[in-house]
Short mmCIF file of C-alpha atoms in Angstrom, two decimals:
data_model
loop_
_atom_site.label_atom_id
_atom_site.label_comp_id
_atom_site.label_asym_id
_atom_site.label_seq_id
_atom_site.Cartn_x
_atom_site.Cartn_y
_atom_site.Cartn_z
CA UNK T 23 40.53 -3.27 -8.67
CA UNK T 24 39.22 -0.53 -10.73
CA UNK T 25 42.14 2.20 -11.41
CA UNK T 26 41.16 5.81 -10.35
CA UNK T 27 42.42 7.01 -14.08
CA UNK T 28 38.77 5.48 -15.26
CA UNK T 29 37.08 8.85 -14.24
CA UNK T 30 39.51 10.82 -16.44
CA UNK T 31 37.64 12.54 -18.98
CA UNK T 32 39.99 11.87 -21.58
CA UNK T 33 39.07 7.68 -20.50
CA UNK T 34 35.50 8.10 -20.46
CA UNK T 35 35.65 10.32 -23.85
CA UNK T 36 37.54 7.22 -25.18
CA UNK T 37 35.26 4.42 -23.50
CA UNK T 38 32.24 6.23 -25.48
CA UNK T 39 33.86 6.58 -29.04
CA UNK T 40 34.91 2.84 -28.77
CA UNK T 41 31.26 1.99 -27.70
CA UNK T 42 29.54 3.71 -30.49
CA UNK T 43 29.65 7.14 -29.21
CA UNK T 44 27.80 6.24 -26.04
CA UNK T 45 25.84 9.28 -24.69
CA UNK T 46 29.46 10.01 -22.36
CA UNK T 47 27.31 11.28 -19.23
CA UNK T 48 25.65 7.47 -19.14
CA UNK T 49 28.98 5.87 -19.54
CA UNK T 50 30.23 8.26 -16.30
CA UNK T 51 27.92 7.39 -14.65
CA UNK T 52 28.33 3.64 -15.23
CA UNK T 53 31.95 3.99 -13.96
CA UNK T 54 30.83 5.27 -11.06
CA UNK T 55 28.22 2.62 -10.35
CA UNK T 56 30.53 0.10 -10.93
CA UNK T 57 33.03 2.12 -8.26
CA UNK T 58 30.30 1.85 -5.67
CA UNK T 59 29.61 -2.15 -6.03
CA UNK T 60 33.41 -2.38 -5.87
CA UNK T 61 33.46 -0.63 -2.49
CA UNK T 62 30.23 -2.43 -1.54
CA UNK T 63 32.14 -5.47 -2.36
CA UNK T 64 34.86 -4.87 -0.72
CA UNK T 65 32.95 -4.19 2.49
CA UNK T 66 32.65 -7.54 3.78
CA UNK T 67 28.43 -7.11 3.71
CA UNK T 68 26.70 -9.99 2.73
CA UNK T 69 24.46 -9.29 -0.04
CA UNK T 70 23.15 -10.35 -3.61
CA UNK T 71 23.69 -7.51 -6.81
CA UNK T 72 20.94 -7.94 -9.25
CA UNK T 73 19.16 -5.83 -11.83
CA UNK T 74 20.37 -4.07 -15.08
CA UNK T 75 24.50 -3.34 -14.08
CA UNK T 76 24.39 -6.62 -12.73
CA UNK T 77 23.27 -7.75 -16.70
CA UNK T 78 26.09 -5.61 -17.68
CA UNK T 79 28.88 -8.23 -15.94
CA UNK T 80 26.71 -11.75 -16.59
CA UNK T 81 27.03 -10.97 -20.10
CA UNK T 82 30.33 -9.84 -20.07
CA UNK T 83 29.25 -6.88 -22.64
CA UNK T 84 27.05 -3.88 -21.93
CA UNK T 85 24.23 -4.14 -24.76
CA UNK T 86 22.30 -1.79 -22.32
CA UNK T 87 23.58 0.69 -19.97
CA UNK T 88 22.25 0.73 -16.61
CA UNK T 89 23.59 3.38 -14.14
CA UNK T 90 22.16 2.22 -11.18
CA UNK T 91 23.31 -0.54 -8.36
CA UNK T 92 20.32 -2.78 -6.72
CA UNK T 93 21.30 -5.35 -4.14
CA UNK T 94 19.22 -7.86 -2.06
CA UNK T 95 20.73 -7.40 1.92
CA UNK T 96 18.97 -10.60 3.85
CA UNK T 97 20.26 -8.69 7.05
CA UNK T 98 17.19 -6.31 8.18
CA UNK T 99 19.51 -4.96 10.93
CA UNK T 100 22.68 -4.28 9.11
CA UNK T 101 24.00 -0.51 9.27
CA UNK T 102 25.23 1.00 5.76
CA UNK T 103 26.13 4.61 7.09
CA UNK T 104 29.88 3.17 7.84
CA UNK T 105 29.98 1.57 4.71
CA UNK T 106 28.54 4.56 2.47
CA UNK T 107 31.26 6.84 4.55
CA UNK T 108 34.26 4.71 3.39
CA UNK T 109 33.25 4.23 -0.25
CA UNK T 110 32.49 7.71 -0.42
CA UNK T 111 35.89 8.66 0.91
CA UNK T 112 37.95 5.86 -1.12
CA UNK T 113 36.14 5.83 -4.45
CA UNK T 114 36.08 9.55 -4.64
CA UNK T 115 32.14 10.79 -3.69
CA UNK T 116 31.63 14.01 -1.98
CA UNK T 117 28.40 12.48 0.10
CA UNK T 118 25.75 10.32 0.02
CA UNK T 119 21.81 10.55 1.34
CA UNK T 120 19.05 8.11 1.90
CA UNK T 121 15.70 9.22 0.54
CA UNK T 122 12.65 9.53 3.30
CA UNK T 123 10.92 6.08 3.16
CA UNK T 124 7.15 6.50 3.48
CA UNK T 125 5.92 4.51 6.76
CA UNK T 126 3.32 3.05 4.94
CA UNK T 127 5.08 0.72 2.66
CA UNK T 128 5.42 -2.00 3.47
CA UNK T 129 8.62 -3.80 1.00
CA UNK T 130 11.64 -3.19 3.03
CA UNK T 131 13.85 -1.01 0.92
CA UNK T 132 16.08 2.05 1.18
CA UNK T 133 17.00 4.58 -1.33
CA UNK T 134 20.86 5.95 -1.72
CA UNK T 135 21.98 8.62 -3.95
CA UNK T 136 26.18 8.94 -4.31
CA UNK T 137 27.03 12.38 -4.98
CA UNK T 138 29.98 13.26 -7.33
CA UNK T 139 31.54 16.31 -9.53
CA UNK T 140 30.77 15.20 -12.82
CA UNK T 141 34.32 15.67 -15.44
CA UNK T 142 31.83 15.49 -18.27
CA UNK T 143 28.80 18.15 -17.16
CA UNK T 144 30.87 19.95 -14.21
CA UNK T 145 28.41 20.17 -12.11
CA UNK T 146 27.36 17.42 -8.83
CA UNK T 147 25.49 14.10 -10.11
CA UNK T 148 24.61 11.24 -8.38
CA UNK T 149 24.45 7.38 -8.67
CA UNK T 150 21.40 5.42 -7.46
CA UNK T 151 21.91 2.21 -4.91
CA UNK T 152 18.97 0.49 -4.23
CA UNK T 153 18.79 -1.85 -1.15
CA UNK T 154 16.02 -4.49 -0.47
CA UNK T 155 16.10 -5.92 3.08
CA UNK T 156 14.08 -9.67 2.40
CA UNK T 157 15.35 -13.29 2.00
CA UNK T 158 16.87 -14.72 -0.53
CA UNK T 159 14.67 -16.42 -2.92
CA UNK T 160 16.84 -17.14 -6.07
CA UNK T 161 17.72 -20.95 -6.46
CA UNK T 162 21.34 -20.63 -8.52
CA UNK T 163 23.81 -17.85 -7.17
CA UNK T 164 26.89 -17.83 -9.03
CA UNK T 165 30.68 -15.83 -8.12
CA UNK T 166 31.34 -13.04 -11.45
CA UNK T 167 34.65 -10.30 -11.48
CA UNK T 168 33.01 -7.00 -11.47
CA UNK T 169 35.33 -6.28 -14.74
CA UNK T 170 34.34 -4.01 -17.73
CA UNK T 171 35.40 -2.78 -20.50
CA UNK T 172 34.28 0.84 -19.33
CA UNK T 173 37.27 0.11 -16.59
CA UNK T 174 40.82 -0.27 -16.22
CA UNK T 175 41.62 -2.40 -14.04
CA UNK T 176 44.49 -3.51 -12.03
CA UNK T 177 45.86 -7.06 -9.99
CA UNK T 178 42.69 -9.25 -9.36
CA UNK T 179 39.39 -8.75 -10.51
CA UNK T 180 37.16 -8.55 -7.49
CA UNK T 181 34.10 -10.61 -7.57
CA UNK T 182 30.38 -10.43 -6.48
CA UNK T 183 27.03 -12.75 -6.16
CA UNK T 184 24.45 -12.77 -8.71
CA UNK T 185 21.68 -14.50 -9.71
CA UNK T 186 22.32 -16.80 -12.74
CA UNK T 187 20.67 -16.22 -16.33
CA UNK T 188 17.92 -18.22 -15.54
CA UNK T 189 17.19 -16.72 -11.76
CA UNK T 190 17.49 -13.23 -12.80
CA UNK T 191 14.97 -14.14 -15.55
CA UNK T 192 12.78 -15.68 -13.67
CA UNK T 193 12.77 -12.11 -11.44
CA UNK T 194 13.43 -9.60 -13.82
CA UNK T 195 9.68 -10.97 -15.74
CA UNK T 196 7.93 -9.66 -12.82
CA UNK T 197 9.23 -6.35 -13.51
CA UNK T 198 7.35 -6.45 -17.05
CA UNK T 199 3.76 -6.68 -16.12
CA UNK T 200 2.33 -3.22 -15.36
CA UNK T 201 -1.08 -3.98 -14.33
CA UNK T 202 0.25 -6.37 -11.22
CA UNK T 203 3.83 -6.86 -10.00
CA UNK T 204 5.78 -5.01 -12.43
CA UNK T 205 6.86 -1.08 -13.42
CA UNK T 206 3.54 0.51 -13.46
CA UNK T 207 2.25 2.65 -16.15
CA UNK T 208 2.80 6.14 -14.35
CA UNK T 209 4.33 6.80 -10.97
CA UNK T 210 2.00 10.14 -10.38
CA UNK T 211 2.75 12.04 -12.91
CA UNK T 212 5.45 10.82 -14.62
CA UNK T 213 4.72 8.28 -17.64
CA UNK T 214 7.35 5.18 -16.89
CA UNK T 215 7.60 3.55 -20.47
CA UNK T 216 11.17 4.13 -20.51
CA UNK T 217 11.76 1.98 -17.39
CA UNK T 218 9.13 -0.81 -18.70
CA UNK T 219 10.97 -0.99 -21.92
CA UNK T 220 14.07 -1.69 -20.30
CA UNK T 221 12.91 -4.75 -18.71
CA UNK T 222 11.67 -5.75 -21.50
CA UNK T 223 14.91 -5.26 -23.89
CA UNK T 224 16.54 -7.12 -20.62
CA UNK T 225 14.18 -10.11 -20.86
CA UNK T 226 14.57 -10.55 -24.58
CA UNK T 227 18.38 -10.52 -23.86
CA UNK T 228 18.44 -13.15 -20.78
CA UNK T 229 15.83 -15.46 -22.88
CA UNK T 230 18.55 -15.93 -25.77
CA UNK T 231 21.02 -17.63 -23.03
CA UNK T 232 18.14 -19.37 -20.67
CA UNK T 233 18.20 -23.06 -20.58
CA UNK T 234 16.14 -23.95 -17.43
CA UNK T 235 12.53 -23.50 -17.73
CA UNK T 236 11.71 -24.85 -14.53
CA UNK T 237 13.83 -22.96 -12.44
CA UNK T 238 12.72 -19.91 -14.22
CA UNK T 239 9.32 -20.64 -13.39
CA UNK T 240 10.17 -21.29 -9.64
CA UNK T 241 12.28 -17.99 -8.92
CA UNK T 242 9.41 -16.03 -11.02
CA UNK T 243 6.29 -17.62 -8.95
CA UNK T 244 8.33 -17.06 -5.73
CA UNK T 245 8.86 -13.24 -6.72
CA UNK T 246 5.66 -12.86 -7.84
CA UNK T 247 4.01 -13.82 -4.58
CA UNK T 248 6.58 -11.43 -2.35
CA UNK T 249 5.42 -8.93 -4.35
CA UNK T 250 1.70 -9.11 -4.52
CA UNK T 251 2.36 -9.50 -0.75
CA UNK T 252 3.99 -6.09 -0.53
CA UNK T 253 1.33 -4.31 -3.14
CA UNK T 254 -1.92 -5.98 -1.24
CA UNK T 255 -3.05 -7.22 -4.68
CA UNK T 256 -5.95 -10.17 -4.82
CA UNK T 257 -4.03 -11.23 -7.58
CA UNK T 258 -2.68 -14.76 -8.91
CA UNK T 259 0.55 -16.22 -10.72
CA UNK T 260 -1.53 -16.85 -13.76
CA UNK T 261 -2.98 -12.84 -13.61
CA UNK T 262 0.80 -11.67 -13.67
CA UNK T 263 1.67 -14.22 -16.91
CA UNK T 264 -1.20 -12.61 -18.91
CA UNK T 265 -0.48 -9.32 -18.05
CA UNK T 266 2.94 -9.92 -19.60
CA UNK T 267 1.40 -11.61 -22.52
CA UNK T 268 -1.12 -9.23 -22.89
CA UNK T 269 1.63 -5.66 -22.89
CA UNK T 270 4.16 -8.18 -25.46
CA UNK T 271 1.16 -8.60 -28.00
CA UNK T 272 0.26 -4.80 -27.51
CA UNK T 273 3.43 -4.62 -29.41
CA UNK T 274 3.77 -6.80 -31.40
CA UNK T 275 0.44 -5.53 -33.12
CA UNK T 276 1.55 -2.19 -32.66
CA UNK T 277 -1.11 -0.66 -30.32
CA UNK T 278 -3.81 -3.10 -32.08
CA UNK T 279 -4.77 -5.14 -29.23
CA UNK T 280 -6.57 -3.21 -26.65
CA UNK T 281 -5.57 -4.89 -23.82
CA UNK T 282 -2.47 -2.58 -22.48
CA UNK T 283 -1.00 1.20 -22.57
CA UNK T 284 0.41 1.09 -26.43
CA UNK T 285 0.73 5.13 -26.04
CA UNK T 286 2.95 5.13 -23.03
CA UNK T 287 4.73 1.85 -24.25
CA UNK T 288 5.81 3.69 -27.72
CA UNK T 289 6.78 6.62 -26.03
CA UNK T 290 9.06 4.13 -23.81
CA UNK T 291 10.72 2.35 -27.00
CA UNK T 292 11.71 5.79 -28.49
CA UNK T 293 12.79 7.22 -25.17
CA UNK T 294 14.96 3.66 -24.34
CA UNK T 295 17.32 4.57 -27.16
CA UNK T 296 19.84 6.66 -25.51
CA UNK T 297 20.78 3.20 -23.22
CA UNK T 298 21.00 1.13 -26.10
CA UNK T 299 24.05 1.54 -28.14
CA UNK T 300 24.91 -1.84 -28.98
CA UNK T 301 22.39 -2.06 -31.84
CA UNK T 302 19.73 0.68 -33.08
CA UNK T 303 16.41 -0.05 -31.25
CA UNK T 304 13.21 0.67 -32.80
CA UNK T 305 9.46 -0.60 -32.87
CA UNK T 306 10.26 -3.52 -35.04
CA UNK T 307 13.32 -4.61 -32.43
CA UNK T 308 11.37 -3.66 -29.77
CA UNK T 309 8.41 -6.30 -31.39
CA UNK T 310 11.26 -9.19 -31.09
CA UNK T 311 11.72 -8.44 -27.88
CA UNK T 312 8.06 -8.83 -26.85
CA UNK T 313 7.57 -11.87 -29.00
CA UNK T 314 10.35 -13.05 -26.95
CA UNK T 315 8.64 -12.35 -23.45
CA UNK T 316 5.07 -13.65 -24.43
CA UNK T 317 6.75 -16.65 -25.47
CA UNK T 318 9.07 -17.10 -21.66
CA UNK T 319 6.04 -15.99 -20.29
CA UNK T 320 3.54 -18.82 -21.98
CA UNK T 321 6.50 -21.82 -21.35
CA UNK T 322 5.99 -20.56 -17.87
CA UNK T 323 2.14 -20.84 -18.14
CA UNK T 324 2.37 -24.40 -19.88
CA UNK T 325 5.02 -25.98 -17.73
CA UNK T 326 7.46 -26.62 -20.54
CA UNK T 327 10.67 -28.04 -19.42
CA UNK T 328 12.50 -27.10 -22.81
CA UNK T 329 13.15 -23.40 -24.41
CA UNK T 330 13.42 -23.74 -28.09
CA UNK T 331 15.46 -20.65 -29.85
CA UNK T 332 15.29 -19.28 -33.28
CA UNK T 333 17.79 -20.13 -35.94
CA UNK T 334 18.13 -18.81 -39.56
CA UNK T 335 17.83 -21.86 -40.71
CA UNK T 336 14.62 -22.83 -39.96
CA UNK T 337 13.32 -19.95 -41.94
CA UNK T 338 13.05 -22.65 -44.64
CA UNK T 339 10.80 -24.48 -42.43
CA UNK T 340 8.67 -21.69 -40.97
CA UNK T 341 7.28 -21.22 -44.62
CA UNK T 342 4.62 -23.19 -43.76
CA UNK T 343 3.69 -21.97 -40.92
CA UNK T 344 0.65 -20.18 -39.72
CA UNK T 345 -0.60 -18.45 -36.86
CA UNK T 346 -4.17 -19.31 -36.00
CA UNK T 347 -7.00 -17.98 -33.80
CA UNK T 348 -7.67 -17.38 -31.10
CA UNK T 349 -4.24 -15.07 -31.67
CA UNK T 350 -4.63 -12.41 -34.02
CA UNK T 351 -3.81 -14.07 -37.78
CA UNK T 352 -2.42 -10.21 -38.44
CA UNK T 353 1.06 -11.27 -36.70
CA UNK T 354 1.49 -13.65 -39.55
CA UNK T 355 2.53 -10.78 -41.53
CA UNK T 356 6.13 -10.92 -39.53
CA UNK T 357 7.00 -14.35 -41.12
CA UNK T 358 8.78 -12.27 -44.29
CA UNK T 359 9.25 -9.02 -42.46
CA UNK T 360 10.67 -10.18 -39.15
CA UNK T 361 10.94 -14.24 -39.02
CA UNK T 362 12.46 -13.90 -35.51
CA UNK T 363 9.08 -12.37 -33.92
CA UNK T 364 7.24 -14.82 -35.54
CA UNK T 365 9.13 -17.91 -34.87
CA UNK T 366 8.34 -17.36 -30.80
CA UNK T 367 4.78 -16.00 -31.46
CA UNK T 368 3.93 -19.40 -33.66
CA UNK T 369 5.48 -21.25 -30.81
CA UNK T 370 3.86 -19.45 -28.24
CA UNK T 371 0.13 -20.15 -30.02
CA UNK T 372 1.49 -23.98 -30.15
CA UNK T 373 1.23 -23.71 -26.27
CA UNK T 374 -1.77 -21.92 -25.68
#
């Protein structure tokens, strides 16, 4: 169980300095999210966590920080205002609201916000929970301890349902496709290349542990189906995978393409920054990343049964390598300047 003294704000000043002076209203605010799936946990209510946080526990480190909790309830019926009202009273949130839902979606999903009296701005913030009423459709579930090192814990680590590596892949590459199923470009007004980024830095993390193609490909046609569904698009499996493809080489040849938002997507890898403090993330980073998800992305296209992974030592190897038409030949400049990129961009032309 997570000890109260984690909201301290000489703990959470700590918690930031030891992870490279993490911006200390994030890490907060990752406490507290991690407070409410405890309590959700805890709850007895059958449901699946997925999305970023849920990231944050599979890989037992936080190389992003996500501040919000999204879970997958396959009960349409089930009431959350008694559950809300105890976690709000043990875990130490003044009140909680749900957000009007417009009648004329049609997705199943409620909006939370978790009110609290921030130690680090003094003022009231929130936490986002996220609920999707819908069936199940990820293949592998597996049983994780909701245990951090942004936490002190005590006795047993309590533990929740997630999607495995390769199911929350599979899901999460539906997210990255603007034009179809995924993030879109703007959400009225407001420019959403901060959001799209983080899916993508997400993917690139999730494809250096995958190991089943297959059942990647499965959980991500199944998603990508229920979504078109709820968005009324005439749109196919194979539309989604190029829109994917098409955004990753918008990066990777740095707004050279023509085929996706480069100007919103830029202003999205600079913007990203402040949730990345396990490495500095930049354009060039942000171009492994993307080489990353055309590559999933084409595997998924092809059928492949095997993900192949970069290693230093074929660097020796890739010396000899080219990149061909109909790709751009310009992305052969990244064999010296960032061999990583390359390697899954010369393996995704193998399969296309």
């Amino acid at each position: 169980m997570i000890k109260k003294e984690s909201l301290s704000k000489e703990r959470i000043e700590a918690v930031s300095k030891s992870h490279k002076k993490a911006d200390k209203i994030l890490v907060e605010k990752v406490i507290r999210a991690l407070m409410l799936l405890e309590g959700l946990t805890t709850s007895g209510l059958n449901f699946i966590f997925k999305g970023g946080t849920a990231l944050m526990l599979l890989f037992g480190s936080a190389k992003r920080l996500s501040i919000d909790i999204d879970i997958i309830v396959p009960d349409k019926d089930s009431d959350l205002s008694s559950i809300l009202e105890k976690i709000c009273k043990d875990y130490g949130f003044s009140h909680y609201k749900m957000d009007e839902r417009n009648p004329d979606m049609v997705i199943d999903k409620e909006h939370y916000k978790l009110y609290f009296e921030s130690v680090i701005e003094e003022k009231e913030s929130y936490v986002l929970l996220d609920v999707l009423r819908e069936a199940i459709h990820y293949k592998t579930i597996i049983d994780i301890p909701i245990s951090s090192s942004f936490v002190s814990t005590e006795g047993q680590d309590l533990k929740v349902r997630v999607p495995d590596i390769n199911n929350i892949l599979g899901d999460k590459l539906t997210a990255f496709a603007p034009s179809t199923t995924g993030i879109p470009y703007r959400k009225g007004e407001k420019e959403m290349g901060m959001e799209i980024i983080k899916q993508l830095y997400d993917i690139a993390s999730l494809c250096d542990r995958a190991d089943n193609p297959v059942e990647i490909s499965e959980v991500f046609t199944s998603f990508v189906q229920t979504e078109l569904y709820y968005r009324n698009k005439k749109c196919s499996v194979a539309d989604v995978i190029e829109d994917i493809i098409d955004n990753s080489m918008e990066i990777c040849l740095r707004g050279n393409y023509g085929k996706a938002d480069f100007g919103i997507l830029s202003k999205g890898i600079a913007q990203v920054k402040s949730f990345i403090f396990s490495e500095s993330f930049h354009l060039e980073k942000a171009i492994t990343c993307a080489a990353k998800a055309a590559y999933i992305a084409s595997v998924i296209k092809c059928k492949r049964t095997e993900i192949e992974s970069f290693k230093q030592e074929k660097i020796e190897e890739m010396k000899d390598w080219n990149i061909t038409e109909p790709m751009s030949t310009k992305l052969n400049k990244l064999k010296k300047s960032n061999p990583e990129a390359f390697f899954y961009l010369y393996k995704t032309r193998e399969m296309l």
